[in-house]
Amino acid sequence: DGDTLPVLQAVLDTNFWLSTHVTIITLGYAACVVAGIVGRIYMVQLARWPERERDFEGVYRNLFAALAFGLTLSFIGTLLGGVWADQSWGRFWGWDPKENGALLIVLWSALLFHAKLAKLIGKFGMAAGSALLTIVVMFAWFGINLLGVGLHSYGFIDGVLTGLVAYTFAEVAFVTVVGRIYRS
């Protein structure tokens, strides 16, 4: 029966893909987190002063721009990672947990834009969805290491699960509480 997994070619033998893919995907993830932070600010403003919604239009535009930037860079970074993988390993996509995490970020962000375009959510919903997007980013960025599998598992797991679970509960509680205040 022998080993069926061939020896993989080293991917870090060139700095080109490391510098392009990793930089772009990291900027995309960071922009999604910024969109989540701005989304929280916008939610609090609307919940506290709903009659002043027009005054917060600039905050909403910043949220929208950060989310669009995050979606674009995350998508491009994911594609570049696929090209890197294809050149290094002969496959564009392998359903590696880190690849799936990047895909979930792209899909969640795209879902928000489509839901807004279809008028399924309003500005508050866009802000809440952006705030919840940070959970997806944190699991893609840090949670993947907890699985201990795949080509992108780097270790560093001490305390990560506790932190991610606490963060998830805090984020969902924040969105729920502020959402109820906004609706009342």
CSV table of C-alpha atoms in Angstrom, one decimal:
chain,number,residue,atom,x,y,z
A,1,ASP,CA,0.0,0.0,0.0
A,2,GLY,CA,2.6,2.9,0.1
A,3,ASP,CA,2.1,6.6,0.5
A,4,THR,CA,-0.3,8.0,-2.0
A,5,LEU,CA,0.5,11.7,-1.4
A,6,PRO,CA,3.3,12.9,-3.6
A,7,VAL,CA,6.0,15.2,-2.3
A,8,LEU,CA,4.7,18.7,-2.7
A,9,GLN,CA,6.9,21.4,-4.4
A,10,ALA,CA,7.9,24.1,-2.0
A,11,VAL,CA,5.9,27.2,-2.6
A,12,LEU,CA,8.1,29.6,-0.8
A,13,ASP,CA,11.0,29.2,-3.2
A,14,THR,CA,10.0,32.6,-4.7
A,15,ASN,CA,9.0,35.8,-3.0
A,16,PHE,CA,6.8,36.9,-5.9
A,17,TRP,CA,3.7,35.0,-5.0
A,18,LEU,CA,4.3,35.4,-1.3
A,19,SER,CA,4.4,39.2,-1.7
A,20,THR,CA,1.5,39.5,-4.0
A,21,HIS,CA,-1.1,36.9,-2.8
A,22,VAL,CA,-0.4,37.3,0.9
A,23,THR,CA,-0.4,41.1,0.8
A,24,ILE,CA,-3.5,41.4,-1.3
A,25,ILE,CA,-5.5,38.8,0.7
A,26,THR,CA,-4.4,40.3,4.0
A,27,LEU,CA,-5.5,43.8,2.8
A,28,GLY,CA,-8.8,42.3,1.7
A,29,TYR,CA,-9.4,40.7,5.1
A,30,ALA,CA,-8.4,43.9,6.9
A,31,ALA,CA,-10.8,46.0,4.8
A,32,CYS,CA,-13.6,43.6,5.7
A,33,VAL,CA,-12.7,44.0,9.4
A,34,VAL,CA,-12.7,47.8,8.9
A,35,ALA,CA,-16.1,47.5,7.3
A,36,GLY,CA,-17.3,45.6,10.3
A,37,ILE,CA,-16.0,48.3,12.7
A,38,VAL,CA,-17.6,51.1,10.7
A,39,GLY,CA,-20.8,49.0,10.5
A,40,ARG,CA,-20.9,48.8,14.3
A,41,ILE,CA,-20.4,52.6,14.5
A,42,TYR,CA,-23.2,53.1,12.1
A,43,MET,CA,-25.5,50.7,13.9
A,44,VAL,CA,-25.0,52.5,17.2
A,45,GLN,CA,-25.6,55.9,15.6
A,46,LEU,CA,-28.9,54.7,14.0
A,47,ALA,CA,-30.0,53.0,17.2
A,48,ARG,CA,-29.2,56.1,19.3
A,49,TRP,CA,-30.4,58.8,17.0
A,50,PRO,CA,-32.7,57.3,14.3
A,51,GLU,CA,-34.1,60.7,13.4
A,52,ARG,CA,-30.6,61.8,12.3
A,53,GLU,CA,-30.0,59.1,9.7
A,54,ARG,CA,-29.1,61.7,7.1
A,55,ASP,CA,-26.3,63.0,9.3
A,56,PHE,CA,-24.7,59.5,9.2
A,57,GLU,CA,-24.7,59.2,5.4
A,58,GLY,CA,-20.9,59.7,5.3
A,59,VAL,CA,-20.4,56.8,7.8
A,60,TYR,CA,-22.5,54.6,5.6
A,61,ARG,CA,-20.6,55.5,2.5
A,62,ASN,CA,-17.4,54.6,4.3
A,63,LEU,CA,-18.9,51.3,5.3
A,64,PHE,CA,-20.0,50.6,1.8
A,65,ALA,CA,-16.5,51.5,0.4
A,66,ALA,CA,-14.6,49.5,2.9
A,67,LEU,CA,-16.8,46.4,2.2
A,68,ALA,CA,-16.4,46.9,-1.6
A,69,PHE,CA,-12.7,47.2,-1.2
A,70,GLY,CA,-12.6,44.2,1.1
A,71,LEU,CA,-14.6,42.1,-1.3
A,72,THR,CA,-12.5,43.1,-4.3
A,73,LEU,CA,-9.2,42.4,-2.7
A,74,SER,CA,-10.3,39.2,-1.0
A,75,PHE,CA,-11.6,37.9,-4.4
A,76,ILE,CA,-8.4,39.0,-6.2
A,77,GLY,CA,-6.2,37.6,-3.4
A,78,THR,CA,-8.1,34.3,-3.5
A,79,LEU,CA,-7.6,34.1,-7.3
A,80,LEU,CA,-3.9,34.8,-7.0
A,81,GLY,CA,-3.6,32.1,-4.4
A,82,GLY,CA,-5.2,29.7,-6.8
A,83,VAL,CA,-2.7,30.7,-9.5
A,84,TRP,CA,0.1,30.2,-7.1
A,85,ALA,CA,-1.2,26.8,-6.1
A,86,ASP,CA,-1.6,25.8,-9.7
A,87,GLN,CA,2.0,26.8,-10.5
A,88,SER,CA,3.4,25.2,-7.4
A,89,TRP,CA,1.2,22.1,-7.0
A,90,GLY,CA,-0.6,21.7,-10.3
A,91,ARG,CA,-4.1,22.5,-8.9
A,92,PHE,CA,-5.9,25.8,-8.7
A,93,TRP,CA,-8.3,24.8,-5.9
A,94,GLY,CA,-8.0,22.0,-3.4
A,95,TRP,CA,-10.7,22.7,-0.8
A,96,ASP,CA,-8.1,23.4,1.8
A,97,PRO,CA,-9.7,24.9,4.9
A,98,LYS,CA,-7.9,28.2,4.4
A,99,GLU,CA,-9.1,28.3,0.8
A,100,ASN,CA,-12.6,27.7,2.0
A,101,GLY,CA,-12.3,30.4,4.6
A,102,ALA,CA,-11.3,32.9,1.9
A,103,LEU,CA,-14.2,31.8,-0.2
A,104,LEU,CA,-16.6,32.3,2.7
A,105,ILE,CA,-15.4,35.9,3.1
A,106,VAL,CA,-16.0,36.6,-0.5
A,107,LEU,CA,-19.4,34.9,-0.5
A,108,TRP,CA,-20.6,36.7,2.7
A,109,SER,CA,-19.5,40.1,1.3
A,110,ALA,CA,-21.1,39.4,-2.1
A,111,LEU,CA,-24.3,38.2,-0.3
A,112,LEU,CA,-24.5,41.5,1.5
A,113,PHE,CA,-24.2,43.5,-1.8
A,114,HIS,CA,-26.8,41.3,-3.5
A,115,ALA,CA,-29.2,41.5,-0.6
A,116,LYS,CA,-28.9,45.3,-0.6
A,117,LEU,CA,-29.4,45.4,-4.4
A,118,ALA,CA,-32.5,43.2,-4.1
A,119,LYS,CA,-33.8,45.4,-1.3
A,120,LEU,CA,-33.8,42.4,1.1
A,121,ILE,CA,-31.8,44.5,3.6
A,122,GLY,CA,-31.5,48.2,4.2
A,123,LYS,CA,-28.6,50.3,5.5
A,124,PHE,CA,-28.9,48.9,9.0
A,125,GLY,CA,-28.9,45.4,7.7
A,126,MET,CA,-25.8,46.1,5.6
A,127,ALA,CA,-24.1,47.4,8.7
A,128,ALA,CA,-25.2,44.4,10.8
A,129,GLY,CA,-24.1,42.0,8.1
A,130,SER,CA,-20.7,43.8,7.9
A,131,ALA,CA,-20.3,43.5,11.7
A,132,LEU,CA,-21.1,39.8,11.5
A,133,LEU,CA,-18.6,39.4,8.6
A,134,THR,CA,-15.8,40.0,11.1
A,135,ILE,CA,-16.7,36.6,12.7
A,136,VAL,CA,-16.2,35.0,9.3
A,137,VAL,CA,-12.8,36.8,8.9
A,138,MET,CA,-11.6,35.8,12.3
A,139,PHE,CA,-12.4,32.1,11.8
A,140,ALA,CA,-10.8,32.2,8.3
A,141,TRP,CA,-7.7,34.0,9.7
A,142,PHE,CA,-7.2,32.3,13.0
A,143,GLY,CA,-9.8,29.4,13.3
A,144,ILE,CA,-8.4,27.4,10.5
A,145,ASN,CA,-5.3,26.6,12.5
A,146,LEU,CA,-7.5,24.8,15.1
A,147,LEU,CA,-8.3,22.2,12.5
A,148,GLY,CA,-4.6,21.2,12.3
A,149,VAL,CA,-5.1,20.0,8.7
A,150,GLY,CA,-4.4,21.4,5.3
A,151,LEU,CA,-1.6,23.3,3.6
A,152,HIS,CA,-2.3,26.5,5.5
A,153,SER,CA,-2.2,25.2,9.1
A,154,TYR,CA,0.5,27.1,10.9
A,155,GLY,CA,-0.1,26.2,14.5
A,156,PHE,CA,-0.4,29.0,17.1
A,157,ILE,CA,-3.6,27.6,18.6
A,158,ASP,CA,-3.1,28.3,22.3
A,159,GLY,CA,-6.2,30.1,23.5
A,160,VAL,CA,-7.5,30.7,20.0
A,161,LEU,CA,-10.7,28.6,20.4
A,162,THR,CA,-11.7,30.4,23.6
A,163,GLY,CA,-11.0,33.8,22.0
A,164,LEU,CA,-13.0,33.0,18.9
A,165,VAL,CA,-16.0,31.6,20.8
A,166,ALA,CA,-16.0,34.6,23.1
A,167,TYR,CA,-15.7,37.0,20.2
A,168,THR,CA,-18.5,35.3,18.3
A,169,PHE,CA,-20.9,35.4,21.3
A,170,ALA,CA,-20.0,39.1,21.9
A,171,GLU,CA,-20.5,40.0,18.3
A,172,VAL,CA,-23.8,38.2,17.9
A,173,ALA,CA,-25.0,39.8,21.3
A,174,PHE,CA,-23.9,43.2,20.1
A,175,VAL,CA,-25.8,43.0,16.8
A,176,THR,CA,-28.8,41.5,18.5
A,177,VAL,CA,-29.0,44.1,21.3
A,178,VAL,CA,-28.3,47.1,19.0
A,179,GLY,CA,-30.8,45.7,16.5
A,180,ARG,CA,-33.5,45.4,19.1
A,181,ILE,CA,-32.9,49.0,20.2
A,182,TYR,CA,-33.0,50.2,16.6
A,183,ARG,CA,-36.3,48.4,16.0
A,184,SER,CA,-38.0,49.8,19.2
